Coordinates of N, CA, C and O in Angstrom, one line a residue:
M1494 N -0.3 10.5 -18.7 CA 0.7 9.4 -18.9 C 1.1 9.4 -20.3 O 0.3 9.5 -21.2
S1495 N 2.4 9.4 -20.6 CA 3.0 9.4 -21.9 C 2.9 8.1 -22.6 O 2.7 7.0 -21.9
G1496 N 3.1 8.0 -23.9 CA 3.1 6.8 -24.6 C 4.2 5.9 -24.1 O 4.0 4.7 -24.0
D1497 N 5.4 6.5 -23.8 CA 6.5 5.7 -23.3 C 6.1 5.0 -22.0 O 6.5 3.9 -21.7
E1498 N 5.4 5.7 -21.1 CA 5.1 5.2 -19.8 C 4.1 4.0 -19.9 O 4.0 3.1 -19.1
R1499 N 3.3 4.0 -21.0 CA 2.3 2.9 -21.1 C 3.0 1.6 -21.5 O 2.4 0.6 -21.3
M1500 N 4.2 1.7 -22.0 CA 5.0 0.5 -22.3 C 4.3 -0.4 -23.3 O 4.6 -1.6 -23.3
A1501 N 3.4 0.1 -24.1 CA 2.8 -0.7 -25.1 C 3.7 -0.9 -26.3 O 4.2 0.1 -26.8
R1502 N 3.9 -2.1 -26.8 CA 4.8 -2.3 -27.9 C 4.1 -2.0 -29.2 O 2.9 -2.4 -29.4
P1503 N 4.7 -1.2 -30.1 CA 4.0 -0.8 -31.3 C 3.9 -2.0 -32.2 O 4.6 -3.0 -32.1
P1504 N 2.9 -2.0 -33.1 CA 2.7 -3.1 -34.0 C 3.9 -3.3 -34.9 O 4.7 -2.4 -35.2
R1505 N 4.1 -4.6 -35.3 CA 5.2 -4.9 -36.2 C 4.8 -4.6 -37.6 O 3.6 -4.3 -37.9
P1506 N 5.8 -4.7 -38.6 CA 5.4 -4.4 -40.0 C 4.2 -5.2 -40.5 O 3.5 -4.7 -41.3
D1507 N 4.0 -6.4 -40.0 CA 2.9 -7.2 -40.5 C 1.6 -6.9 -39.7 O 0.6 -7.5 -40.0
G1508 N 1.7 -5.9 -38.8 CA 0.5 -5.5 -38.1 C 0.3 -6.2 -36.8 O -0.6 -5.9 -36.0
S1509 N 1.1 -7.2 -36.5 CA 0.9 -8.0 -35.3 C 1.7 -7.3 -34.1 O 2.6 -6.5 -34.3
T1510 N 1.3 -7.7 -32.9 CA 2.1 -7.3 -31.7 C 3.0 -8.4 -31.2 O 3.8 -8.2 -30.3
G1511 N 3.0 -9.5 -31.9 CA 3.8 -10.7 -31.5 C 3.3 -11.4 -30.3 O 4.0 -12.2 -29.7
L1512 N 2.1 -11.1 -29.9 CA 1.5 -11.8 -28.7 C 1.0 -13.2 -29.1 O -0.2 -13.5 -29.0
A1513 N 1.8 -14.1 -29.6 CA 1.5 -15.4 -29.9 C 2.3 -16.3 -29.1 O 3.5 -16.0 -28.7
P1514 N 1.8 -17.5 -28.7 CA 2.6 -18.4 -27.9 C 3.7 -19.0 -28.7 O 3.6 -19.1 -29.9
R1515 N 4.8 -19.4 -28.0 CA 6.0 -20.0 -28.7 C 5.6 -21.2 -29.5 O 6.3 -21.6 -30.4
D1516 N 4.6 -22.0 -29.0 CA 4.2 -23.2 -29.7 C 3.4 -23.0 -30.9 O 3.0 -23.9 -31.6
G1517 N 3.0 -21.7 -31.2 CA 2.3 -21.4 -32.4 C 0.8 -21.8 -32.4 O 0.2 -21.8 -33.4
H1518 N 0.2 -22.1 -31.2 CA -1.2 -22.6 -31.2 C -2.2 -21.4 -31.5 O -3.3 -21.7 -31.9
A1519 N -1.8 -20.2 -31.3 CA -2.7 -19.1 -31.7 C -1.9 -18.1 -32.6 O -0.7 -17.9 -32.4
P1520 N -2.6 -17.6 -33.5 CA -1.9 -16.7 -34.5 C -1.6 -15.3 -33.8 O -2.2 -14.9 -32.8
A1521 N -0.5 -14.7 -34.3 CA -0.2 -13.4 -33.8 C -1.4 -12.4 -34.1 O -2.1 -12.6 -35.1
S1522 N -1.6 -11.5 -33.3 CA -2.8 -10.6 -33.4 C -2.4 -9.2 -33.1 O -1.5 -8.9 -32.4
S1523 N -3.1 -8.3 -33.8 CA -2.9 -6.8 -33.4 C -3.7 -6.4 -32.2 O -3.7 -5.3 -31.8
V1524 N -4.5 -7.4 -31.7 CA -5.3 -7.2 -30.5 C -4.8 -7.9 -29.3 O -4.5 -9.1 -29.3
R1525 N -4.5 -7.1 -28.2 CA -4.1 -7.8 -27.0 C -5.3 -8.1 -26.2 O -6.1 -7.2 -25.7
R1526 N -5.5 -9.4 -25.9 CA -6.6 -9.8 -25.1 C -6.0 -10.4 -23.8 O -5.3 -11.4 -23.8
I1527 N -6.2 -9.7 -22.7 CA -5.6 -10.0 -21.4 C -6.7 -10.2 -20.3 O -7.6 -9.4 -20.2
V1528 N -6.6 -11.3 -19.6 CA -7.5 -11.5 -18.5 C -6.7 -11.5 -17.2 O -5.7 -12.2 -17.0
V1529 N -7.1 -10.6 -16.3 CA -6.5 -10.6 -14.9 C -7.3 -11.5 -14.1 O -8.5 -11.2 -13.9
M1530 N -6.7 -12.5 -13.5 CA -7.5 -13.6 -12.9 C -7.0 -13.8 -11.5 O -5.9 -13.4 -11.1
G1531 N -7.8 -14.5 -10.7 CA -7.5 -14.9 -9.3 C -8.8 -15.0 -8.5 O -9.9 -14.7 -8.9
V1532 N -8.6 -15.4 -7.2 CA -9.7 -15.5 -6.3 C -10.2 -14.1 -5.9 O -9.5 -13.1 -6.1
S1533 N -11.3 -14.1 -5.2 CA -11.8 -12.8 -4.7 C -10.8 -12.2 -3.7 O -10.2 -13.0 -2.9
G1534 N -10.6 -10.9 -3.8 CA -9.6 -10.3 -2.9 C -8.2 -10.2 -3.5 O -7.3 -9.5 -2.9
A1535 N -8.0 -10.8 -4.6 CA -6.6 -10.8 -5.2 C -6.3 -9.4 -5.8 O -5.1 -9.1 -6.1
G1536 N -7.3 -8.6 -6.1 CA -7.1 -7.3 -6.7 C -7.3 -7.3 -8.2 O -6.7 -6.4 -8.9
K1537 N -8.1 -8.2 -8.7 CA -8.3 -8.3 -10.2 C -8.8 -7.0 -10.8 O -8.3 -6.5 -11.8
S1538 N -9.8 -6.4 -10.2 CA -10.3 -5.1 -10.7 C -9.3 -4.0 -10.6 O -9.2 -3.2 -11.6
T1539 N -8.7 -3.8 -9.5 CA -7.7 -2.8 -9.3 C -6.6 -2.9 -10.2 O -6.2 -1.9 -10.9
V1540 N -6.0 -4.1 -10.3 CA -4.8 -4.3 -11.2 C -5.3 -4.2 -12.6 O -4.6 -3.6 -13.5
G1541 N -6.4 -4.8 -12.9 CA -6.9 -4.8 -14.3 C -7.1 -3.4 -14.8 O -6.7 -3.0 -15.9
E1542 N -7.7 -2.5 -14.0 CA -8.0 -1.1 -14.4 C -6.6 -0.4 -14.6 O -6.5 0.3 -15.6
A1543 N -5.7 -0.6 -13.7 CA -4.4 0.1 -13.8 C -3.6 -0.5 -15.0 O -2.9 0.3 -15.7
L1544 N -3.7 -1.8 -15.3 CA -3.0 -2.4 -16.5 C -3.6 -1.8 -17.8 O -2.9 -1.5 -18.7
A1545 N -5.0 -1.8 -17.8 CA -5.6 -1.2 -19.0 C -5.2 0.2 -19.2 O -5.0 0.6 -20.4
H1546 N -5.1 1.0 -18.2 CA -4.7 2.4 -18.3 C -3.2 2.4 -18.8 O -2.9 3.2 -19.7
R1547 N -2.4 1.6 -18.3 CA -1.0 1.5 -18.7 C -0.8 1.2 -20.2 O 0.0 1.7 -20.9
L1548 N -1.7 0.2 -20.7 CA -1.6 -0.2 -22.1 C -2.5 0.6 -23.0 O -2.6 0.4 -24.2
D1549 N -3.3 1.5 -22.4 CA -4.2 2.4 -23.1 C -5.2 1.6 -23.9 O -5.5 1.8 -25.1
V1550 N -5.9 0.6 -23.2 CA -6.9 -0.2 -23.8 C -8.2 -0.2 -22.9 O -8.0 0.2 -21.7
P1551 N -9.3 -0.5 -23.3 CA -10.5 -0.6 -22.5 C -10.4 -1.6 -21.4 O -9.7 -2.6 -21.5
F1552 N -11.2 -1.4 -20.3 CA -11.2 -2.4 -19.2 C -12.6 -2.8 -19.0 O -13.6 -2.1 -19.1
I1553 N -12.8 -4.2 -18.8 CA -14.1 -4.7 -18.5 C -14.0 -5.6 -17.2 O -13.1 -6.4 -17.1
D1554 N -14.9 -5.3 -16.3 CA -15.0 -6.2 -15.1 C -16.0 -7.3 -15.4 O -17.2 -7.0 -15.5
A1555 N -15.6 -8.5 -15.4 CA -16.5 -9.6 -15.7 C -17.6 -9.8 -14.6 O -18.6 -10.4 -14.9
D1556 N -17.4 -9.2 -13.4 CA -18.4 -9.2 -12.4 C -19.7 -8.5 -13.0 O -20.8 -8.9 -12.6
D1557 N -19.5 -7.5 -13.8 CA -20.6 -6.8 -14.4 C -21.4 -7.6 -15.4 O -22.5 -7.3 -15.8
L1558 N -20.8 -8.8 -15.8 CA -21.5 -9.6 -16.8 C -22.2 -10.8 -16.2 O -22.9 -11.5 -16.9
H1559 N -22.1 -10.9 -14.9 CA -22.9 -12.0 -14.2 C -24.4 -11.8 -14.3 O -24.9 -10.7 -14.1
P1560 N -25.1 -12.8 -14.6 CA -26.6 -12.7 -14.6 C -27.0 -12.4 -13.1 O -26.3 -12.8 -12.2
A1561 N -28.1 -11.8 -13.0 CA -28.6 -11.4 -11.7 C -28.7 -12.5 -10.7 O -28.5 -12.4 -9.5
V1562 N -29.1 -13.7 -11.2 CA -29.3 -14.9 -10.4 C -28.0 -15.3 -9.8 O -27.9 -15.7 -8.6
N1563 N -26.9 -15.2 -10.5 CA -25.5 -15.5 -10.0 C -25.2 -14.5 -8.9 O -24.6 -14.9 -7.8
V1564 N -25.4 -13.2 -9.1 CA -25.1 -12.2 -8.1 C -25.8 -12.5 -6.8 O -25.3 -12.4 -5.7
E1565 N -27.1 -12.8 -6.9 CA -27.9 -13.1 -5.7 C -27.4 -14.3 -5.0 O -27.4 -14.4 -3.7
K1566 N -27.0 -15.4 -5.7 CA -26.5 -16.6 -5.1 C -25.2 -16.2 -4.3 O -25.1 -16.6 -3.1
M1567 N -24.3 -15.5 -4.9 CA -23.1 -15.1 -4.2 C -23.3 -14.2 -3.0 O -22.7 -14.3 -2.0
R1568 N -24.2 -13.2 -3.2 CA -24.6 -12.3 -2.1 C -25.1 -13.1 -0.9 O -24.8 -12.7 0.2
A1569 N -25.8 -14.2 -1.2 CA -26.3 -15.0 -0.1 C -25.3 -16.0 0.5 O -25.6 -16.8 1.4
G1570 N -24.1 -16.0 -0.1 CA -23.0 -16.8 0.4 C -23.0 -18.2 -0.2 O -22.4 -19.1 0.3
T1571 N -23.7 -18.4 -1.3 CA -23.8 -19.7 -2.0 C -22.8 -19.8 -3.1 O -22.9 -18.9 -4.1
P1572 N -21.9 -20.7 -3.1 CA -20.9 -20.8 -4.2 C -21.6 -21.1 -5.5 O -22.6 -21.9 -5.5
L1573 N -21.1 -20.6 -6.6 CA -21.6 -20.9 -7.9 C -21.2 -22.3 -8.3 O -20.1 -22.8 -8.0
T1574 N -22.1 -22.9 -9.1 CA -21.7 -24.2 -9.7 C -21.2 -24.0 -11.1 O -21.3 -22.9 -11.7
D1575 N -20.7 -25.0 -11.7 CA -20.2 -24.9 -13.1 C -21.4 -24.5 -14.0 O -21.2 -23.7 -15.0
D1576 N -22.6 -25.1 -13.7 CA -23.7 -24.7 -14.5 C -24.1 -23.2 -14.4 O -24.6 -22.7 -15.4
D1577 N -23.8 -22.7 -13.3 CA -24.0 -21.2 -13.1 C -22.9 -20.4 -13.9 O -23.2 -19.4 -14.5
R1578 N -21.7 -21.0 -14.0 CA -20.6 -20.2 -14.6 C -20.5 -20.3 -16.1 O -20.1 -19.3 -16.7
W1579 N -21.0 -21.4 -16.7 CA -20.8 -21.5 -18.2 C -21.4 -20.4 -19.0 O -20.7 -19.8 -19.8
P1580 N -22.7 -20.0 -18.7 CA -23.2 -18.9 -19.5 C -22.5 -17.6 -19.3 O -22.3 -16.8 -20.2
W1581 N -22.0 -17.4 -18.0 CA -21.3 -16.2 -17.7 C -19.9 -16.2 -18.4 O -19.5 -15.1 -19.0
L1582 N -19.2 -17.3 -18.4 CA -18.0 -17.4 -19.1 C -18.1 -17.2 -20.6 O -17.2 -16.6 -21.3
D1583 N -19.3 -17.6 -21.2 CA -19.5 -17.4 -22.6 C -19.6 -15.9 -22.9 O -19.2 -15.4 -23.9
L1584 N -20.2 -15.1 -22.0 CA -20.3 -13.7 -22.1 C -18.9 -13.0 -22.0 O -18.6 -12.1 -22.8
V1585 N -18.1 -13.5 -21.1 CA -16.8 -13.0 -21.0 C -16.0 -13.3 -22.2 O -15.2 -12.5 -22.8
G1586 N -16.1 -14.6 -22.7 CA -15.4 -15.0 -23.9 C -15.8 -14.1 -25.1 O -14.9 -13.7 -25.9
A1587 N -17.1 -13.8 -25.2 CA -17.6 -13.0 -26.3 C -17.0 -11.6 -26.2 O -16.6 -11.0 -27.3
A1588 N -16.8 -11.0 -25.0 CA -16.2 -9.7 -24.8 C -14.8 -9.7 -25.3 O -14.3 -8.8 -25.9
L1589 N -14.1 -10.8 -25.0 CA -12.7 -10.9 -25.4 C -12.6 -11.1 -26.9 O -11.8 -10.4 -27.6
A1590 N -13.4 -11.9 -27.5 CA -13.4 -12.2 -28.9 C -13.7 -11.0 -29.8 O -13.2 -10.8 -30.9
E1591 N -14.6 -10.2 -29.2 CA -15.1 -9.0 -30.0 C -14.2 -7.8 -29.8 O -14.5 -6.7 -30.5
A1592 N -13.2 -7.9 -29.0 CA -12.3 -6.7 -28.8 C -11.7 -6.3 -30.1 O -11.3 -7.1 -30.9
S1593 N -11.5 -5.0 -30.3 CA -10.9 -4.5 -31.4 C -9.5 -3.9 -31.0 O -9.2 -3.8 -29.8
S1594 N -8.7 -3.7 -32.0 CA -7.3 -3.1 -31.8 C -7.4 -1.8 -31.0 O -8.3 -1.0 -31.3
P1595 N -6.6 -1.5 -30.0 CA -5.4 -2.3 -29.6 C -5.6 -3.4 -28.7 O -4.7 -4.2 -28.4
G1596 N -6.8 -3.6 -28.1 CA -7.1 -4.7 -27.2 C -8.0 -4.4 -26.1 O -8.7 -3.4 -26.1
V1597 N -8.0 -5.3 -25.1 CA -8.9 -5.2 -23.9 C -8.2 -5.9 -22.7 O -7.5 -6.9 -22.9
V1598 N -8.5 -5.4 -21.5 CA -8.1 -6.1 -20.3 C -9.4 -6.4 -19.6 O -10.3 -5.5 -19.4
V1599 N -9.6 -7.7 -19.2 CA -10.8 -8.1 -18.5 C -10.4 -8.7 -17.1 O -9.5 -9.5 -17.1
A1600 N -11.1 -8.3 -16.1 CA -10.9 -8.9 -14.8 C -11.9 -10.0 -14.6 O -13.1 -9.8 -14.7
C1601 N -11.4 -11.2 -14.5 CA -12.3 -12.4 -14.4 C -11.6 -13.5 -13.6 O -10.4 -13.7 -13.8
S1602 N -12.3 -14.1 -12.6 CA -11.7 -15.1 -11.7 C -11.0 -16.2 -12.5 O -9.9 -16.6 -12.1
A1603 N -11.7 -16.8 -13.5 CA -11.1 -17.9 -14.3 C -10.3 -18.9 -13.4 O -9.2 -19.2 -13.7
L1604 N -11.0 -19.4 -12.4 CA -10.3 -20.1 -11.4 C -9.8 -21.5 -11.8 O -8.8 -21.9 -11.4
R1605 N -10.5 -22.1 -12.7 CA -10.1 -23.5 -13.1 C -9.6 -23.5 -14.6 O -10.0 -22.6 -15.4
R1606 N -8.8 -24.5 -14.9 CA -8.3 -24.6 -16.3 C -9.5 -24.7 -17.2 O -9.5 -24.2 -18.3
A1607 N -10.5 -25.5 -16.8 CA -11.6 -25.7 -17.7 C -12.3 -24.3 -18.1 O -12.8 -24.1 -19.2
Y1608 N -12.3 -23.4 -17.1 CA -12.9 -22.1 -17.4 C -12.0 -21.3 -18.4 O -12.5 -20.6 -19.3
R1609 N -10.7 -21.4 -18.2 CA -9.8 -20.7 -19.1 C -9.9 -21.3 -20.5 O -9.8 -20.6 -21.5
D1610 N -10.0 -22.7 -20.5 CA -10.2 -23.3 -21.8 C -11.5 -22.8 -22.5 O -11.5 -22.6 -23.8
R1611 N -12.5 -22.5 -21.8 CA -13.7 -22.0 -22.3 C -13.5 -20.7 -23.0 O -14.0 -20.4 -24.1
L1612 N -12.7 -19.8 -22.3 CA -12.4 -18.5 -22.9 C -11.4 -18.7 -24.1 O -11.6 -18.0 -25.1
R1613 N -10.5 -19.6 -24.0 CA -9.5 -19.8 -25.1 C -10.2 -20.3 -26.4 O -9.8 -20.1 -27.5
A1614 N -11.4 -21.0 -26.2 CA -12.1 -21.6 -27.3 C -12.5 -20.5 -28.3 O -12.6 -20.7 -29.5
V1615 N -12.8 -19.3 -27.7 CA -13.3 -18.2 -28.6 C -12.2 -17.1 -28.7 O -12.3 -16.3 -29.6
A1616 N -11.3 -17.1 -27.8 CA -10.2 -16.1 -27.9 C -8.9 -16.8 -27.7 O -8.3 -16.7 -26.6
P1617 N -8.4 -17.6 -28.7 CA -7.2 -18.4 -28.5 C -5.9 -17.7 -28.1 O -5.0 -18.3 -27.6
D1618 N -5.9 -16.4 -28.4 CA -4.6 -15.6 -28.1 C -4.6 -14.9 -26.8 O -3.8 -14.1 -26.5
V1619 N -5.6 -15.2 -25.9 CA -5.7 -14.6 -24.6 C -4.5 -14.9 -23.8 O -4.0 -16.0 -23.8
V1620 N -4.1 -13.9 -23.0 CA -3.0 -14.0 -22.0 C -3.7 -13.8 -20.6 O -4.5 -12.9 -20.4
F1621 N -3.3 -14.7 -19.7 CA -3.8 -14.6 -18.3 C -2.7 -14.0 -17.4 O -1.6 -14.5 -17.4
I1622 N -3.2 -13.1 -16.6 CA -2.3 -12.5 -15.5 C -2.9 -13.1 -14.2 O -3.9 -12.7 -13.8
A1623 N -2.2 -14.1 -13.6 CA -2.6 -14.8 -12.4 C -2.1 -14.1 -11.2 O -0.9 -14.1 -10.9
L1624 N -3.1 -13.5 -10.4 CA -2.7 -12.8 -9.2 C -2.8 -13.8 -8.1 O -3.9 -14.3 -7.8
E1625 N -1.7 -14.0 -7.4 CA -1.6 -15.1 -6.4 C -0.9 -14.6 -5.1 O 0.0 -13.8 -5.2
G1626 N -1.4 -15.1 -4.0 CA -0.8 -14.6 -2.7 C -1.3 -15.4 -1.5 O -2.1 -16.4 -1.7
D1627 N -0.8 -15.0 -0.4 CA -1.1 -15.6 0.9 C -2.6 -15.6 1.2 O -3.2 -14.5 1.2
P1628 N -3.2 -16.7 1.5 CA -4.7 -16.7 1.9 C -5.0 -15.7 3.0 O -6.1 -15.1 3.1
A1629 N -4.0 -15.5 4.0 CA -4.3 -14.6 5.1 C -4.4 -13.2 4.6 O -5.2 -12.4 5.0
V1630 N -3.6 -12.8 3.6 CA -3.7 -11.5 3.0 C -5.0 -11.3 2.2 O -5.6 -10.3 2.3
L1631 N -5.4 -12.3 1.5 CA -6.7 -12.3 0.8 C -7.8 -12.1 1.8 O -8.7 -11.3 1.6
A1632 N -7.8 -12.9 2.9 CA -8.9 -12.8 3.9 C -8.9 -11.4 4.5 O -10.0 -10.8 4.7
D1633 N -7.7 -10.8 4.8 CA -7.7 -9.5 5.4 C -8.3 -8.4 4.4 O -9.0 -7.5 4.8
R1634 N -8.0 -8.6 3.1 CA -8.5 -7.7 2.1 C -10.0 -7.8 2.0 O -10.7 -6.7 2.0
L1635 N -10.5 -9.0 2.0 CA -12.0 -9.2 1.9 C -12.7 -8.6 3.2 O -13.8 -8.1 3.1
G1636 N -12.0 -8.8 4.3 CA -12.6 -8.3 5.5 C -12.7 -6.8 5.6 O -13.6 -6.2 6.2
A1637 N -11.8 -6.1 4.9 CA -11.8 -4.7 4.8 C -12.7 -4.1 3.7 O -12.9 -2.9 3.6
R1638 N -13.1 -5.0 2.8 CA -13.9 -4.5 1.6 C -15.3 -4.3 1.9 O -15.9 -5.2 2.6
A1639 N -15.9 -3.3 1.5 CA -17.3 -3.0 1.7 C -18.0 -2.8 0.4 O -17.4 -2.3 -0.6
G1640 N -19.3 -3.2 0.3 CA -20.1 -2.9 -0.9 C -20.0 -3.8 -2.0 O -20.5 -3.6 -3.1
H1641 N -19.3 -5.0 -1.9 CA -19.2 -5.9 -2.9 C -20.1 -7.1 -2.6 O -20.3 -7.5 -1.5
F1642 N -20.7 -7.7 -3.7 CA -21.6 -8.8 -3.5 C -21.0 -10.1 -3.1 O -21.6 -11.0 -2.6
M1643 N -19.6 -10.2 -3.2 CA -18.9 -11.5 -2.9 C -18.5 -11.4 -1.4 O -17.6 -10.7 -1.0
P1644 N -19.2 -12.2 -0.5 CA -18.8 -12.2 0.9 C -17.5 -12.9 1.2 O -17.1 -13.8 0.4
A1645 N -16.8 -12.5 2.2 CA -15.5 -13.1 2.6 C -15.7 -14.6 2.8 O -14.7 -15.4 2.7
T1646 N -16.9 -15.1 3.2 CA -17.1 -16.5 3.5 C -16.9 -17.4 2.3 O -16.7 -18.6 2.5
L1647 N -17.0 -16.8 1.1 CA -16.8 -17.7 -0.1 C -15.3 -17.8 -0.5 O -15.0 -18.6 -1.4
L1648 N -14.4 -17.2 0.2 CA -13.0 -17.3 -0.1 C -12.5 -18.7 -0.1 O -11.8 -19.2 -1.0
A1649 N -12.9 -19.5 1.0 CA -12.4 -20.8 1.1 C -12.8 -21.7 -0.1 O -12.0 -22.5 -0.6
S1650 N -14.1 -21.5 -0.5 CA -14.5 -22.3 -1.7 C -13.8 -21.9 -2.9 O -13.5 -22.8 -3.8
Q1651 N -13.4 -20.7 -3.1 CA -12.7 -20.3 -4.3 C -11.2 -20.8 -4.2 O -10.7 -21.3 -5.2
L1652 N -10.6 -20.8 -3.1 CA -9.3 -21.3 -2.9 C -9.2 -22.8 -3.2 O -8.3 -23.3 -3.8
A1653 N -10.3 -23.5 -2.8 CA -10.3 -24.9 -3.0 C -10.5 -25.3 -4.5 O -10.0 -26.3 -5.0
L1654 N -11.2 -24.4 -5.2 CA -11.4 -24.6 -6.6 C -10.3 -24.1 -7.5 O -10.1 -24.6 -8.6
Y1655 N -9.4 -23.2 -7.0 CA -8.4 -22.6 -7.8 C -7.4 -23.5 -8.3 O -6.8 -24.3 -7.6
E1656 N -7.1 -23.4 -9.6 CA -6.1 -24.2 -10.3 C -5.1 -23.1 -11.0 O -5.5 -22.5 -11.9
S1657 N -3.9 -23.0 -10.4 CA -3.0 -22.1 -10.9 C -2.6 -22.4 -12.4 O -2.5 -23.6 -12.7
P1658 N -2.5 -21.5 -13.3 CA -2.2 -21.8 -14.7 C -0.9 -22.6 -14.8 O 0.1 -22.3 -14.1
A1659 N -1.0 -23.6 -15.6 CA 0.1 -24.5 -15.8 C 1.1 -23.9 -16.8 O 0.9 -22.9 -17.5
A1660 N 2.3 -24.6 -17.0 CA 3.4 -24.1 -17.8 C 3.0 -24.0 -19.3 O 3.5 -23.2 -20.0
D1661 N 2.0 -24.8 -19.7 CA 1.6 -24.8 -21.1 C 0.5 -23.8 -21.4 O 0.0 -23.7 -22.5
E1662 N 0.1 -23.0 -20.4 CA -0.9 -21.9 -20.6 C -0.1 -20.6 -20.8 O 0.9 -20.4 -20.2
R1663 N -0.7 -19.7 -21.6 CA -0.1 -18.4 -21.8 C -0.5 -17.5 -20.6 O -1.5 -16.8 -20.6
A1664 N 0.4 -17.6 -19.5 CA 0.0 -16.9 -18.3 C 1.3 -16.3 -17.6 O 2.4 -16.8 -17.8
V1665 N 1.0 -15.2 -16.9 CA 2.0 -14.5 -16.2 C 1.6 -14.6 -14.7 O 0.5 -14.2 -14.4
H1666 N 2.4 -15.1 -13.8 CA 2.1 -15.2 -12.4 C 2.7 -13.9 -11.7 O 3.8 -13.6 -11.8
C1667 N 1.8 -13.2 -11.0 CA 2.2 -12.0 -10.2 C 1.7 -12.1 -8.8 O 0.6 -12.5 -8.5
A1668 N 2.7 -11.8 -7.9 CA 2.4 -11.8 -6.4 C 1.5 -10.6 -6.1 O 1.7 -9.5 -6.7
I1669 N 0.5 -10.8 -5.2 CA -0.4 -9.7 -4.9 C 0.2 -8.7 -3.9 O -0.3 -7.6 -3.7
E1670 N 1.3 -9.1 -3.2 CA 1.9 -8.2 -2.2 C 2.7 -7.1 -3.0 O 3.2 -7.4 -4.0
G1671 N 2.8 -6.0 -2.4 CA 3.6 -4.9 -3.0 C 2.7 -3.8 -3.6 O 1.5 -4.0 -3.7
P1672 N 3.4 -2.7 -4.0 CA 2.6 -1.6 -4.5 C 2.0 -1.9 -5.9 O 2.5 -2.7 -6.6
L1673 N 0.9 -1.3 -6.1 CA 0.1 -1.5 -7.4 C 1.0 -1.3 -8.6 O 1.0 -2.1 -9.5
D1674 N 1.7 -0.2 -8.6 CA 2.6 0.1 -9.8 C 3.6 -1.0 -10.1 O 3.8 -1.4 -11.2
G1675 N 4.1 -1.6 -9.0 CA 5.0 -2.7 -9.2 C 4.4 -4.0 -9.8 O 5.0 -4.7 -10.6
I1676 N 3.2 -4.2 -9.3 CA 2.4 -5.4 -9.8 C 2.1 -5.2 -11.3 O 2.3 -6.1 -12.1
V1677 N 1.7 -4.0 -11.7 CA 1.3 -3.7 -13.1 C 2.6 -3.8 -13.9 O 2.6 -4.3 -15.0
T1678 N 3.7 -3.2 -13.4 CA 5.0 -3.3 -14.2 C 5.4 -4.7 -14.4 O 5.8 -5.1 -15.5
A1679 N 5.2 -5.6 -13.4 CA 5.6 -7.0 -13.5 C 4.7 -7.7 -14.5 O 5.1 -8.5 -15.3
A1680 N 3.4 -7.3 -14.5 CA 2.4 -7.9 -15.5 C 2.8 -7.5 -16.9 O 2.8 -8.4 -17.8
V1681 N 3.1 -6.3 -17.1 CA 3.5 -5.8 -18.5 C 4.7 -6.5 -18.9 O 4.8 -7.0 -20.1
A1682 N 5.7 -6.6 -18.1 CA 7.0 -7.3 -18.4 C 6.7 -8.7 -18.8 O 7.3 -9.3 -19.7
G1683 N 5.8 -9.4 -18.0 CA 5.5 -10.8 -18.3 C 4.8 -11.0 -19.6 O 5.1 -11.9 -20.4
V1684 N 3.9 -10.1 -19.9 CA 3.2 -10.1 -21.2 C 4.2 -9.9 -22.4 O 4.2 -10.7 -23.4
E1685 N 5.1 -8.9 -22.2 CA 6.1 -8.7 -23.2 C 7.0 -9.9 -23.4 O 7.5 -10.2 -24.5
A1686 N 7.3 -10.6 -22.3 CA 8.2 -11.8 -22.4 C 7.6 -12.9 -23.2 O 8.3 -13.8 -23.7
L1687 N 6.2 -12.9 -23.4 CA 5.6 -13.9 -24.2 C 5.7 -13.6 -25.7 O 5.3 -14.5 -26.5
D1688 N 6.1 -12.5 -26.0 CA 6.2 -12.1 -27.4 C 7.3 -13.0 -28.1 O 8.2 -13.5 -27.5
W1689 N 7.2 -13.1 -29.5 CA 8.2 -13.8 -30.3 C 9.5 -13.1 -30.1 O 9.6 -11.9 -30.0

């Protein structure tokens, strides 16, 4: 893949990429911190890996940061509580905050605004790519997926918990239907549209 195909914007003269919100709440940074978020089955890992490849940055799957006790609870079909999630989100936030230039893409459910606020507390310039779609499509995907610790039975609890990013959050909403390349292209375009 060529540099042109990656569609990564070069740094500006001051070293920034311009990835700061229009309200100025976070400073411009030379590091792109992007979280691909959504419920189970939305395609966070698949889209996140492809987006990281397009932007030529490392990819982290936040599922790999879950403590073993969380994984066992989910494998048993038990929804996580906020008390289960806070330490995990702190690890995700640390991974975002510690990212070096040119940046990082992290796949993380980030279902509620409170969870995203937890990440923003340590990585204020983070951008969220919200993967959203028809619950029937999500259920079909989970039914066809094998080898993952998250059972399809937990989808309903995730959908009930999900809070779509609001207009004042630095987020790009992407539909999960359609080819992967189209979803990634829409995500990149949305991130670029957040630039100054």
